[in-house]
Each structure stands twice: as C-alpha cells, then as structure tokens.
Coordinates of C-alpha atoms in Angstrom, one line a residue:
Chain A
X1 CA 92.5 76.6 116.4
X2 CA 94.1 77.6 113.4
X3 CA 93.9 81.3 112.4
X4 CA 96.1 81.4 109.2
X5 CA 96.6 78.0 107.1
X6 CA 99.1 78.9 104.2
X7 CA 99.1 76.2 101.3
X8 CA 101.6 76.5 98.7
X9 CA 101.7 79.8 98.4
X10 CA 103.4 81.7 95.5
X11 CA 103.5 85.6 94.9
X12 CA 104.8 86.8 91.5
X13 CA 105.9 90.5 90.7
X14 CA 106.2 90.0 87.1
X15 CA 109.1 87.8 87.0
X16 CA 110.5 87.6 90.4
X17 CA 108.9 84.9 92.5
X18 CA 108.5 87.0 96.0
X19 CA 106.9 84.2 97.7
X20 CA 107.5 80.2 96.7
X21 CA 105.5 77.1 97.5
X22 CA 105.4 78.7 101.5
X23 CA 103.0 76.4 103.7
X24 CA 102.5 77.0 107.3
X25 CA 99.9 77.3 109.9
X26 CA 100.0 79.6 112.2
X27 CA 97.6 79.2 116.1
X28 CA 95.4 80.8 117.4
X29 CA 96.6 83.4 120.5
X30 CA 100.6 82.5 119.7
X31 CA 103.1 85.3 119.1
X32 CA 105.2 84.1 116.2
X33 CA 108.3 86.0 114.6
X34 CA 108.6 86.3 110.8
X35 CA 112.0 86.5 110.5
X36 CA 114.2 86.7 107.4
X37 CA 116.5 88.8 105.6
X38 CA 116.3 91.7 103.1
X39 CA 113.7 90.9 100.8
X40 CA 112.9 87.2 101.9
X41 CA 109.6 88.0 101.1
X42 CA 108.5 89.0 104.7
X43 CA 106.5 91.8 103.5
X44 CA 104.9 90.3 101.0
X45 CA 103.8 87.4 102.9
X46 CA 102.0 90.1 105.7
X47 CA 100.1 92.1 103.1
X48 CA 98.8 88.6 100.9
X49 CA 98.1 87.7 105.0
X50 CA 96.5 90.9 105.3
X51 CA 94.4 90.7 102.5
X52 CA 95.9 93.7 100.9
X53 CA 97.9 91.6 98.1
X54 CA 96.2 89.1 95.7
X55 CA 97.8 85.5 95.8
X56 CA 99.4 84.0 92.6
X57 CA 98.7 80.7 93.2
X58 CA 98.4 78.3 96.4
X59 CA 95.8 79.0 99.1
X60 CA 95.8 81.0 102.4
X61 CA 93.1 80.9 104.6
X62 CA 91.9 83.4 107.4
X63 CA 89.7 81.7 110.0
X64 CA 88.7 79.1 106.8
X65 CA 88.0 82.4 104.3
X66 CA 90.2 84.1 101.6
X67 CA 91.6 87.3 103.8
X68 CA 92.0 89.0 100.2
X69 CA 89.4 91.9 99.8
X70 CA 87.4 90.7 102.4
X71 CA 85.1 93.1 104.5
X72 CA 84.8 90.6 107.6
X73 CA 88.5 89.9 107.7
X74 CA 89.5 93.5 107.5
X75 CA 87.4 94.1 110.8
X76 CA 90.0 91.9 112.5
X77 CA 92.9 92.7 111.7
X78 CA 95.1 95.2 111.7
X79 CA 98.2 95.7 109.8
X80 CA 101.1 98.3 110.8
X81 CA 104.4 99.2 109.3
X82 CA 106.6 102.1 109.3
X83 CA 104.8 104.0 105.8
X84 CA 101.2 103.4 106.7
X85 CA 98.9 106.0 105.4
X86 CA 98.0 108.3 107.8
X87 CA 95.4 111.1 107.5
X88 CA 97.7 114.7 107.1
X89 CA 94.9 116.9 108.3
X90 CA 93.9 114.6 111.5
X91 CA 95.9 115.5 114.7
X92 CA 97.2 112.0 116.6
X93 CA 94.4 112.0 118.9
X94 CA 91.6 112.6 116.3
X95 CA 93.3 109.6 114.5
X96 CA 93.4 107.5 117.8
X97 CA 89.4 109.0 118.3
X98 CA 88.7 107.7 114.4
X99 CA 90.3 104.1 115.7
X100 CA 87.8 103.7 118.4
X101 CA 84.8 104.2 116.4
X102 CA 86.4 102.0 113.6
X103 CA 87.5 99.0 115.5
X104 CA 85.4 97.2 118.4
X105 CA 87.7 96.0 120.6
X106 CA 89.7 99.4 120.4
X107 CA 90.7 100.3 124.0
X108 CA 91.1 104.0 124.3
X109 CA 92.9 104.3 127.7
X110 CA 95.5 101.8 126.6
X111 CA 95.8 104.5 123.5
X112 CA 95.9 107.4 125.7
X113 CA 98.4 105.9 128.2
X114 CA 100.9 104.8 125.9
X115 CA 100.8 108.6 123.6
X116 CA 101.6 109.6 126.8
X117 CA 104.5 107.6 127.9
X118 CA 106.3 107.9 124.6
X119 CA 105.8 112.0 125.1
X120 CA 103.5 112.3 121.6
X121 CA 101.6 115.8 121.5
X122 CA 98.1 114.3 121.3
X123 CA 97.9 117.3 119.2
X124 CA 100.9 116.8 116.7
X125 CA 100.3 115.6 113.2
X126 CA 101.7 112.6 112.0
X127 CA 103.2 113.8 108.8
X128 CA 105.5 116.3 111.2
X129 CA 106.8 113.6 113.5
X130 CA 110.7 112.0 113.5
X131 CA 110.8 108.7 111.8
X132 CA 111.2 106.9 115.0
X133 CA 108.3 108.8 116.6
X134 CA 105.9 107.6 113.6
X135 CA 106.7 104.0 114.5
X136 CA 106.0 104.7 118.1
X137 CA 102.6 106.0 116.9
X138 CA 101.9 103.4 114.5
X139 CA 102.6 100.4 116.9
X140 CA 100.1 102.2 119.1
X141 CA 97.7 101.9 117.1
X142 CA 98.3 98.3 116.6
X143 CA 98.2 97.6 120.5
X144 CA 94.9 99.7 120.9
X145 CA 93.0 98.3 118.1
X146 CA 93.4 95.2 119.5
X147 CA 92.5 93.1 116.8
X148 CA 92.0 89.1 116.9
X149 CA 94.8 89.2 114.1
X150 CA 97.7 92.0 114.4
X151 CA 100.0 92.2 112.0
X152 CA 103.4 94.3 112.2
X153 CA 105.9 94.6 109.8
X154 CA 109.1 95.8 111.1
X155 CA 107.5 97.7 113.8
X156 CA 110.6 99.6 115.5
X157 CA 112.1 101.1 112.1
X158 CA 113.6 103.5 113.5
X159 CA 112.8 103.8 117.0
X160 CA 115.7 104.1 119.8
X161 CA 117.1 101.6 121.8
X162 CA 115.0 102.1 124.8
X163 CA 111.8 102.7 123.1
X164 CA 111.9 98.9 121.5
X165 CA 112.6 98.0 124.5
X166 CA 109.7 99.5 126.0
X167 CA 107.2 98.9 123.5
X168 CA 108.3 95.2 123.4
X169 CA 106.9 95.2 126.8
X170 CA 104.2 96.9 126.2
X171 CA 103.1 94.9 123.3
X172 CA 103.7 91.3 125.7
X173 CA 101.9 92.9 128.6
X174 CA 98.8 93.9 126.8
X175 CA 99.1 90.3 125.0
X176 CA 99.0 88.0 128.4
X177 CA 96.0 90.3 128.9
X178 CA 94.3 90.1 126.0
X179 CA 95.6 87.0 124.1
X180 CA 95.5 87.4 120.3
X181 CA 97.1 86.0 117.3
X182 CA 100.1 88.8 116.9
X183 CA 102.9 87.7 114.2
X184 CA 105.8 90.3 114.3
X185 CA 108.6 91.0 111.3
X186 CA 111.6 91.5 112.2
X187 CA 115.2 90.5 110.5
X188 CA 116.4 91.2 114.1
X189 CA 115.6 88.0 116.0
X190 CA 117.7 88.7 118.8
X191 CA 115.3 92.0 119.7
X192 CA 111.8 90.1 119.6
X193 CA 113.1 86.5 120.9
X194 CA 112.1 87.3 124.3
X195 CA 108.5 87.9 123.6
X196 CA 108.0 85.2 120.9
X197 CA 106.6 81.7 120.7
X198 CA 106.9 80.6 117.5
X199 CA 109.6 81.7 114.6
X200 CA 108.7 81.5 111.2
X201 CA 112.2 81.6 109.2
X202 CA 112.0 82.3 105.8
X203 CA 114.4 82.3 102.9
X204 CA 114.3 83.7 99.1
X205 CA 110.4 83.6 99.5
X206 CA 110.2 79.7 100.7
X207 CA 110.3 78.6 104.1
X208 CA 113.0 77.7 106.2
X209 CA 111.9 76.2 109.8
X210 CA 109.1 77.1 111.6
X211 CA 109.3 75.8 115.1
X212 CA 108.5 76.9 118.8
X213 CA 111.4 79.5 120.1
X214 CA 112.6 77.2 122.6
X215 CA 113.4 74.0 119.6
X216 CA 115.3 76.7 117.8
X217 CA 117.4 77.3 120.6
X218 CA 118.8 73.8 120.8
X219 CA 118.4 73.8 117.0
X220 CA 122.3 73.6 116.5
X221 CA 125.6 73.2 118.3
X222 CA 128.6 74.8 118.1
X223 CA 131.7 73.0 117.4
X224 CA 135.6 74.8 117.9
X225 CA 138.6 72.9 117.7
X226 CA 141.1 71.6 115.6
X227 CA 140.1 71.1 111.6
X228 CA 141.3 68.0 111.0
X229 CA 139.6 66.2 114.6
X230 CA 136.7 68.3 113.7
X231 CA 136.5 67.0 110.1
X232 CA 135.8 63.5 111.7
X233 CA 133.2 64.2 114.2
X234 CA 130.8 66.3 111.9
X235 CA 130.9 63.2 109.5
X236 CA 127.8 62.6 108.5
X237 CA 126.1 65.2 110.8
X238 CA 123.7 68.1 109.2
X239 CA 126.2 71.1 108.6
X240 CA 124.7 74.4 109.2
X241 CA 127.9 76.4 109.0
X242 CA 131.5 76.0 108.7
X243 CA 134.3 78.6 109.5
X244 CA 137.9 78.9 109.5
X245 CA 139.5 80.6 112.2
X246 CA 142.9 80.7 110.9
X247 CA 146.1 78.2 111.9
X248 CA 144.5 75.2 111.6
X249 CA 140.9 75.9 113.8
X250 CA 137.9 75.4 112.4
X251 CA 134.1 76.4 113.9
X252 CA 131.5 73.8 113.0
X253 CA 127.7 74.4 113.7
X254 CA 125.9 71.3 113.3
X255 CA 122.4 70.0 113.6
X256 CA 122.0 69.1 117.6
X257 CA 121.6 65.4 116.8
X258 CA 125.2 64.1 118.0
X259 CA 125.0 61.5 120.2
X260 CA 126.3 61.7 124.0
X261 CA 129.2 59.3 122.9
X262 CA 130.2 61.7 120.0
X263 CA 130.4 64.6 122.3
X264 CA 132.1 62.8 125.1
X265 CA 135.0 62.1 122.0
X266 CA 135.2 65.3 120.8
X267 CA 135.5 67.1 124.4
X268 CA 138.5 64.3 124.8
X269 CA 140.0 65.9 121.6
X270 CA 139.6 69.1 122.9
X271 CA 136.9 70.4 120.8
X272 CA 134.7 73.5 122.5
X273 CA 131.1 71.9 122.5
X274 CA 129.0 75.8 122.2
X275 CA 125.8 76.9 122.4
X276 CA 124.5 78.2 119.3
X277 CA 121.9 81.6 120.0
X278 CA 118.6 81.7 118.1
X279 CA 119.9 84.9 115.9
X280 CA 123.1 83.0 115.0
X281 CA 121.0 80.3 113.8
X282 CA 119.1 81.9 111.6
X283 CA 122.0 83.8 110.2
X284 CA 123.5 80.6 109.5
X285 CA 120.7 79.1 107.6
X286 CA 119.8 81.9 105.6
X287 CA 123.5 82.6 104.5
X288 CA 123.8 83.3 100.9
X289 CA 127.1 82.7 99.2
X290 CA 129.1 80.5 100.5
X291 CA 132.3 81.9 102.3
X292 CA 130.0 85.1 103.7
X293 CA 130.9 88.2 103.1
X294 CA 135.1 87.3 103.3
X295 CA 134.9 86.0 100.2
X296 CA 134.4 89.1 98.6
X297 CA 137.8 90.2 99.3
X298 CA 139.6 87.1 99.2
X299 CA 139.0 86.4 95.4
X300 CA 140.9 89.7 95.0
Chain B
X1 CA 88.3 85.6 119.3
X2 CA 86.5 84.3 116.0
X3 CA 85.9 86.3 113.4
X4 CA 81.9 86.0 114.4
X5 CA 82.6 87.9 117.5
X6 CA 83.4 91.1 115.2
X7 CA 80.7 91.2 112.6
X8 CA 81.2 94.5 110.3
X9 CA 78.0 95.1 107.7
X10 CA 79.2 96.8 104.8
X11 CA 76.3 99.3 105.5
X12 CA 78.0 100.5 108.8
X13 CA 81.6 100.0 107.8
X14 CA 80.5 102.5 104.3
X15 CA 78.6 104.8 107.1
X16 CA 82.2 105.1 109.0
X17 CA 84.2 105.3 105.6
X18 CA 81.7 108.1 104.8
X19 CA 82.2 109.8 107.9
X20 CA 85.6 109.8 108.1
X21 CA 86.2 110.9 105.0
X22 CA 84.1 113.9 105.5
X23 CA 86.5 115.0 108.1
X24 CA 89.5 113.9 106.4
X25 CA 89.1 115.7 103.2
X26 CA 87.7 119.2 104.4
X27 CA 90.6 120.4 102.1
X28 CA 88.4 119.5 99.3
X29 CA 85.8 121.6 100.5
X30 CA 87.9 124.7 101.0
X31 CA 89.2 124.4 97.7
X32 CA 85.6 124.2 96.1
X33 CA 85.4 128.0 98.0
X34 CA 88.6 129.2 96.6
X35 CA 87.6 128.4 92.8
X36 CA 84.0 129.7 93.8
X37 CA 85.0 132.7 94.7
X38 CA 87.2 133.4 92.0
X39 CA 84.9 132.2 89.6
X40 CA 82.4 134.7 91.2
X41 CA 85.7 137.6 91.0
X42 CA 86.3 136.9 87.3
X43 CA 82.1 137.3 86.1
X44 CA 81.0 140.4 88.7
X45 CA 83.4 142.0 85.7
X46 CA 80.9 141.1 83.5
X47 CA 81.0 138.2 80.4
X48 CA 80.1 140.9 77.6
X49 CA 79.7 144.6 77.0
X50 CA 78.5 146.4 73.9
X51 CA 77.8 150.1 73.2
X52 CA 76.8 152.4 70.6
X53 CA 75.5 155.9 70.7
X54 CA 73.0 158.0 68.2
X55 CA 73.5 161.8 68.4
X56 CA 73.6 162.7 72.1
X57 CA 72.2 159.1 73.2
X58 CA 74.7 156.4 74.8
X59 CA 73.6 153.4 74.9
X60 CA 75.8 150.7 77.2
X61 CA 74.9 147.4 77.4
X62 CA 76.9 144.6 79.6
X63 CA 75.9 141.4 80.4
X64 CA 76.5 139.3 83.7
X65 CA 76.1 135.8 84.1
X66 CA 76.7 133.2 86.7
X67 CA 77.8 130.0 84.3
X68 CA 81.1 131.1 85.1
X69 CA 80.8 129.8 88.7
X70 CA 78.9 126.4 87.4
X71 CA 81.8 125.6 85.3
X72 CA 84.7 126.3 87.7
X73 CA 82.1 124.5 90.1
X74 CA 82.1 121.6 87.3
X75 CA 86.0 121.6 86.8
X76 CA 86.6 121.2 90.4
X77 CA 84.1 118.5 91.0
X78 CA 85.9 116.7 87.8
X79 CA 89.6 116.9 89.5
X80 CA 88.2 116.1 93.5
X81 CA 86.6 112.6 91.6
X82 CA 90.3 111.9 90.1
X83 CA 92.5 112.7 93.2
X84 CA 89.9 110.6 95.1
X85 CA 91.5 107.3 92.7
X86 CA 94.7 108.5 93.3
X87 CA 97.0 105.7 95.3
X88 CA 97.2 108.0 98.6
X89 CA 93.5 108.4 98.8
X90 CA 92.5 104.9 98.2
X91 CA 95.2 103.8 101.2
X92 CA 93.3 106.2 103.3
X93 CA 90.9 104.0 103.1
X94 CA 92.9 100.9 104.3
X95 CA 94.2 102.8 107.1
X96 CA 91.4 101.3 109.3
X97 CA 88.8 98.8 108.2
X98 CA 87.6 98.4 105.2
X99 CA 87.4 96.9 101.6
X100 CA 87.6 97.8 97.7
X101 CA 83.0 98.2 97.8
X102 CA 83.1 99.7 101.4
X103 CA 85.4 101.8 99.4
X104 CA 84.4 102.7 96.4
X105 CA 81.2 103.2 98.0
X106 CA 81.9 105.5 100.1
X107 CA 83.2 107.4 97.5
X108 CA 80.6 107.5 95.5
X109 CA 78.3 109.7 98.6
X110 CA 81.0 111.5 99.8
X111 CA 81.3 112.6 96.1
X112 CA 77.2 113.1 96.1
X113 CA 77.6 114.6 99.3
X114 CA 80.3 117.4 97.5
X115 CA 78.1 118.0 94.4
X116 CA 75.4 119.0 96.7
X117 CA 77.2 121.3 98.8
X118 CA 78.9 122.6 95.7
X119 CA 75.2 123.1 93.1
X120 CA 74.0 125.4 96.6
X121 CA 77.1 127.0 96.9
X122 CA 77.4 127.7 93.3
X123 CA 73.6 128.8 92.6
X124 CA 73.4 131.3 95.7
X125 CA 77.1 132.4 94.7
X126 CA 75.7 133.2 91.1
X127 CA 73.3 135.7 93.3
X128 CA 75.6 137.4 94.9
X129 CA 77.0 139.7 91.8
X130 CA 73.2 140.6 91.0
X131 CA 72.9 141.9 94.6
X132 CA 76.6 143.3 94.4
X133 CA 75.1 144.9 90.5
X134 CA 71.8 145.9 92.9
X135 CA 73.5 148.1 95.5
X136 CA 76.9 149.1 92.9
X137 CA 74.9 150.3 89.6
X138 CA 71.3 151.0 91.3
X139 CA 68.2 149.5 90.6
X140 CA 67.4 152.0 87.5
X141 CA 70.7 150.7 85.5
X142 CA 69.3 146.9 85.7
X143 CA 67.7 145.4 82.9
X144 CA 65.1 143.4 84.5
X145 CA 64.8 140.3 82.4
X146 CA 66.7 137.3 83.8
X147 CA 67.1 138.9 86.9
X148 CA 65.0 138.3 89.6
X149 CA 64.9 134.5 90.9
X150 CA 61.7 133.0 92.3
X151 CA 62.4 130.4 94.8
X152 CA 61.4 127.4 92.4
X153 CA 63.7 128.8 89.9
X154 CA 66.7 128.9 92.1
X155 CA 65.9 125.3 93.7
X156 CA 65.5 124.0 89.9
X157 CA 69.0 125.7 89.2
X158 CA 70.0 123.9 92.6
X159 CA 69.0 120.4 91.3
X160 CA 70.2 121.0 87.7
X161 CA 73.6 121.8 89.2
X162 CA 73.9 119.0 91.3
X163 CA 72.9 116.3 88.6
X164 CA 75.7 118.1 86.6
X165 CA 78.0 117.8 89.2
X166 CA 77.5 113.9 90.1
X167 CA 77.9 113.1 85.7
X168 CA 81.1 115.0 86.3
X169 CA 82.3 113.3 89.1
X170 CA 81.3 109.9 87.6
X171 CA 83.3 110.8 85.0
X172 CA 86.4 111.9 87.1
X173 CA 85.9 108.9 88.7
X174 CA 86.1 106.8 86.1
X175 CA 88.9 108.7 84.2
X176 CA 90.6 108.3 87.4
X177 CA 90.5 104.6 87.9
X178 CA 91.4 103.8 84.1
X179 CA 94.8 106.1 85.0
X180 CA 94.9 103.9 88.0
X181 CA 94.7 101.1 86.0
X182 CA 97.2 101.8 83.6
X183 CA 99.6 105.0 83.4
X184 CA 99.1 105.4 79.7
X185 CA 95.6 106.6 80.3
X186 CA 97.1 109.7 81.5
X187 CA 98.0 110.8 77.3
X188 CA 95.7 108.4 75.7
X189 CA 92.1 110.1 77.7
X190 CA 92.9 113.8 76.5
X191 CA 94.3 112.7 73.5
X192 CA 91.0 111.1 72.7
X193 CA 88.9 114.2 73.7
X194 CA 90.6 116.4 71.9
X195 CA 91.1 114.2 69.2
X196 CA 87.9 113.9 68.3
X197 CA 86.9 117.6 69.0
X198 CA 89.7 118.9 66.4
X199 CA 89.6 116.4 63.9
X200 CA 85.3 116.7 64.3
X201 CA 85.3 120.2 64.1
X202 CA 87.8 120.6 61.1
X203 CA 85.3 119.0 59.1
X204 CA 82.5 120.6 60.6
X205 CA 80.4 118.0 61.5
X206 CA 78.5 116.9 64.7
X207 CA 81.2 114.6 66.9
X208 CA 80.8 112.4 69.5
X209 CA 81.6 115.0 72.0
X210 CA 78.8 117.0 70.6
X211 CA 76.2 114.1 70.5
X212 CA 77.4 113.6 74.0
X213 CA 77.0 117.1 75.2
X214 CA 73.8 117.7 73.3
X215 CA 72.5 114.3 74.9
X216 CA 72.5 116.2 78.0
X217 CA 72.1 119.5 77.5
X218 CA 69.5 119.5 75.3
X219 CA 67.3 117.4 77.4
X220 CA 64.3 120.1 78.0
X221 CA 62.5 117.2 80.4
X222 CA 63.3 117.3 84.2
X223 CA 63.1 113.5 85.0
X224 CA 64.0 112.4 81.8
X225 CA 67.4 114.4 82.4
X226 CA 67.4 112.8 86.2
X227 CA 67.2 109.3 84.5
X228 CA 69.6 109.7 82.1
X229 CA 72.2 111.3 84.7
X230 CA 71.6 109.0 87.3
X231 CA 71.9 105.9 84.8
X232 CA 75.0 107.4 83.1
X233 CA 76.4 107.6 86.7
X234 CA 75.2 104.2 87.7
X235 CA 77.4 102.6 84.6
X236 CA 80.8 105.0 85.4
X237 CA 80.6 104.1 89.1
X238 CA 79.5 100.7 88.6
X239 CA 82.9 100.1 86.0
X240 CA 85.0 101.9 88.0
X241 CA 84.4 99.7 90.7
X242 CA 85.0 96.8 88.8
X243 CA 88.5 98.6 87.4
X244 CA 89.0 98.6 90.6
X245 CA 89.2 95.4 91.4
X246 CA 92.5 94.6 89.3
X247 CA 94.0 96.6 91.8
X248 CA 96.1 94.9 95.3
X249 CA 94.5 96.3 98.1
X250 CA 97.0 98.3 99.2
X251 CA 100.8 98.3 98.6

C-alpha cells in the first residue's frame, strides 16, 4: 500500500523554486533515505510531507488525503529535526509523560530505556542540553511515538560517532519490531545505508533516482586506466563521472550496462573494472559544476 | 497501520492541547501574580487625597480604589493573548499532534481559562487593601460608603471582570495574528489607535475609540453586556482563526 503518492510537486519561496515537478511514491512499512545535498530541497519536501508546509502546485497524498493541516494525519505522524520546539519549562521526562498521553501507539518503556542508555537526566531540561544530546532526545521521541509515518530530518546533527551508531540500531531494531513507514534525511548516505531500503536522491528540488538500496549499489561501475583506451570503451555508455588522474589516467564511472564482451576488452587493455559505493554514486550524480571543486583553483 | 487505526476527534486532541498548555505556560500565570501584586502595591497608597482645614478642624480625605488591579489585570491579559500568536508558541503546538482549529481552539479556553483565574484574583486582590485600610487606619477613619462588599456584589464584579478580560484577550488575539500575518502591523495597529485618539481628541469630538469604549462601558444591562462581549469575541476569534490559516504550519 502506498502511504505517500507525490505528483508533480512544486514548492515556491517567492522566487526560488525549492521543490520542482518531484513525483514519487513511497510504501507502506519501507525505510527509505532522502538523500541530497545542501539545500536540495530535503527539508522542504519532509515538512509539505508533514503537513506543516502548504504545496504550490502538484499533489501529495497521505494515505489518499492532503497531509496539509490535517487533524487525522497529524495523529500519525511524527516529525523530528534537530530545532524542534520543545517545551522550556517541561523537564525530559514530563515531555516523554506529555508524549504518551498525545500519541497512541507511544511506548513508554522504549522511551525510558533509551533516556537511559544515552545517560539523559530524566530530569534535565531540554533548552540546557549539548546540541548533540538534543538530537539524542529528539530521535527518542521519534522512536517512542511510534507513529505509522515517522519523519526525521537530519536526525544525528550533531551527535558523536558512537551514538549514530547506536541510535541507527536502535531505530532498525524497534522497526523489524514494529514495521512503519520511516523516511530518514540525511546528505550522509554512507551512515544510514545499512538500515535503508529505498533511497530517494534528489537534486536542486527535482528528483534524481529513487530505487531499492541494493539497484543503487550496482547502479555504476568504475572504470581506471589509460585515457585514450578508456575514451573508446565508455563510447556510447551513460557517463556518470569522469576524472583525470594525472599522466595520461583517467577514472570513468559509467552506467552498469556494459556488456560482458566490453568488460572482458577493457580488462585486456588493462583497465581496473571498480566497484562504485552507494555514497560515491550519489556524489557523482548530484555534482554541480563540472570539474568539482578543482576547478576553482585551476582557472587561477 | 492505516490512518483508521489512530482516529483523533478534534474534541480530545483540543482537550490534550488544553491540558498541556495549562502546564506548559504556568509562567503566564505567575506573571499575572507579579503585575497583581504590584498593581495592589501602587493603589494601597491611595489614587487621591485632599484636605482642607477650618479653624482648629482638619479635615483629610483620601481615596482608595481597586481599578488599578483591573487594569494591570487587563494589560496583562492583552500581552499573554499576543505572545500566545507569537511563532514559538504556535510551534508548541506542533510539537505533538495537532492542527491550526485544534490550535487555535485551544487557545481560545486556555485564554478563557486565564481571564477567569485572573477576574477572581483581581476582585478578591482589590479587597485586600480595604482589609489592609481596616486593621492600618482602624474602623473609625473609614468612610463607609463603597466599602463593604456583599457577596453578589463581589461575584457581579467577578463576572464583569472576566467578560472584560476575554474582549481583551480577543483583541490580543487578533492584534496578534494580523502581526503574524504581516510585520508591518506591528507600527501600523498603534499608529491607528493613537491616531485616532489624538487627532479625535484635538478636535474634541467623540472618536471611534470613544464610541468603542462607551459601547461597552456604558452598557448598564448585564446580559445585554454578556451578548455583546461574547459576540465581539466570537468575531475576533473566529478571524483570527481564519488569519491564521495563511500561515505554514510550522517552519
């Protein structure tokens, strides 16, 4: 079943277009990464998914219904980033106490357990934790609510290595217990690939691939060797990115449509045949300029 | 999980709004005691004195009064409706579920709720310097007119109060949510008011804010005064909800 069906969909802030002509679905009890880079829209698309930004044209649907505004949606979902409101004269647990008697499903052990493993005075207040420490609240928060729809924007702003780590886990254990739609922001793919099942790429506001994890994985191929035997193989193939290496070597990442008798040539030639890493990928296909970031200093 | 498995009624959802907000903005409350009890400081001085003496007679007259404490009472009610418009108390509401009616809503009793609690506190506070006067000056120095409250007077006062205080807080309210709506309000609303009250009152003629205040104040009938308060209300609240409704959600 479809939980989000996203038609056209455009977001305007006066004259930037934040969001342009995006349409995806996304299913019902998947984990799917929004992934992106600075100001591809990700945020905007979460809060017009989570009701909390009017649509400029195009249609999104929540479980058939416009999530915008909407009282029955709201009870569903739940939507965390790193500057959520919080209530300044409500201590954590009185907050956590306020999310039980707000949300059904809200499973208060869950909530206690995991303030306790990430050491949180259940009597601190919010406004008076470390920046990391308020991401470890809020994502707590969004595990214990557990809504049918759970939204998180950049979740470990923030947080230390080990504490993604272990709120990564947390989040996929609690998930293979209680399966829920969960879509997770994040420009870092290579941090949330292991949990995911579906990656949602977007660039400049439109969409770039949306695909299962695993597709994206064999999305390219990498391709090191000389330039000029290069040159000939990736004729005609989809170029994703191209580099020079210096002294006549060249990297090629192609689309991962070569046939067997291509590769068997090029390995003859002496051409590298490499595996090309989901995070890579995405870099790749969201590169602006052309050149990257070499060409800044190169002009001079 | 369908969205039928979690049905919300806007009834409960307000209820829990309600609720939490009357935990989550206790700081309103104590500040409603602060400006009480400075109001309550500033007239046990007395709001007017006058004296005169005939050969070996002295005559001293002062007056107390308690409007002092109805119109900090009315002043605070006015600002508590406008910070309750204000950005970081609308996303409280978002923190958990809800929507812009839930909301608004909300809002509106938890802002009934306050101008109760703040007519009582404000009546029985405007008792306190008489009893202060009582056991300071002595029963003999006390002018008795005025003075002594019967019950029904004081639960009148109560009532009158309250009504007062909900107009006011409609009016914050809607002042509130036409600054929300567009940051310009913030000159052009007291530029109007006291546009219209200088320019009105150079020429010496009755002004809207007159005709207002006398439409009011003037009103001598009890229910006729309820109707026009609670209708008055009904329109402020009612547009400020639909003001609201230009507004995203939540950034």
């Amino acid at each position: 079943m479809k939980v989000i069906e996203c038609r056209v969909l455009t977001k305007r802030f006066g004259r930037t277009k934040a969001l342009n002509n995006l349409s995806f679905d996304i299913v019902e009890n998947t984990i799917t990464g929004l992934v992106g880079r600075n100001g591809a829209g990700k945020t905007t698309l979460l809060k017009i998914m989570a009701g909390y930004l009017q649509k400029t044209e195009g249609e999104i649907k929540a479980w058939g219904e416009d999530p915008f505004n909407n009282l029955q949606f709201s009870a569903n979902m739940i939507f965390i980033d790193d500057n959520m409101p919080m209530p300044q004269t409500l201590s954590l647990m009185e907050i956590l106490d306020w999310g039980s008697k707000f949300y059904n499903n809200w499973d208060m052990d869950i909530a206690r357990g995991l303030l306790d493993y990430f050491s949180l005075a259940p009597g601190q207040f919010h406004q008076y934790l470390s920046r990391g420490l308020k991401s470890t609240f809020n994502v707590i928060l969004g595990i214990a609510a557990r809504c049918p729809l759970t939204l998180l924007d950049e979740p470990t702003t923030g947080m230390d290595a080990a504490v993604r780590k272990d709120f990564y886990r947390a989040l996929l254990k609690d998930y293979l217990q209680h399966p829920r739609t969960i879509i997770v922001s994040s420009h870092l793919l290579n941090e949330i690939q292991d949990i995911l099942e579906e990656v949602l790429l977007i660039r400049e506001g439109a969409k770039c691939l949306h695909m299962s994890i695993s597709d994206l994985k064999e999305y390219g191929i990498g391709l090191l060797g000389r330039r000029e035997v290069l040159e000939k193989i990736v004729e005609g193939e989809e170029i994703l990115h191209r580099e020079e290496l210096g002294e006549g070597t060249c990297y090629y990442v192609v689309r991962n449509t070569l046939k067997d008798q291509k590769i068997k040539e090029a390995k003859l030639a002496g051409v590298e045949i490499k595996a090309v890493t989901a995070e890579d990928l995405c870099v790749y296909l969201t590169a602006g300029k052309k050149g990257g970031i070499d060409s800044v200093f190169n002009e001079k | 999980m369908t969205v039928s498995s979690t049905k919300n009624s806007l009834l409960e959802t307000v209820k829990k709004q309600y609720m939490f907000k009357l935990r989550l903005y206790i700081n309103l409350f104590i500040s409603l005691i602060v400006v009480q009890v400075i109001a309550i400081l500033f007239s046990s001085g007395g709001v007017g004195s006058h004296g005169t003496s005939t050969g070996n007679i002295n005559f001293f007259e002062k007056t107390f009064s308690s409007d002092i404490i109805i119109v900090f009472s009315l002043m605070w009610a006015f600002f508590a409706a406008v910070l309750l418009t204000t950005r970081d108390y609308r996303d409280m509401d978002f923190v958990f579920i809800g929507n812009r009616v839930s909301s608004n809503i909300s809002n509106m009793v938890f802002l009934a709720t306050a101008s109760l609690v703040a007519g009582f506190t404000a009546v029985l506070g405007g008792v306190l310097p008489r009893v202060i006067l009582y056991y300071s000056l002595g029963p003999h120095h006390i002018l008795s007119d005025n003075y002594f409250l019967s019950l029904g007077d004081l639960s009148l006062a109560v009532l009158a109060t309250f009504l007062y205080l909900i107009l006011i807080c409609a009016l914050g309210y809607f002042c509130g949510m036409l600054v929300q709506l567009s940051k310009a309000f913030v000159v052009i609303i007291p530029a109007l008011f006291f546009g219209t009250l200088i320019t009105a009152s150079a020429r010496e003629e009755a002004h809207l804010v007159d005709y207002v205040f006398n439409f009011f104040v003037e009103e001598s009938s009890l229910s006729l005064f309820l109707v026009k308060v609670i209708f008055t209300a009904a329109v402020l609240f009612g547009s400020s909800l639909l003001m609201s409704n230009r507004l995203e959600v939540r950034k």
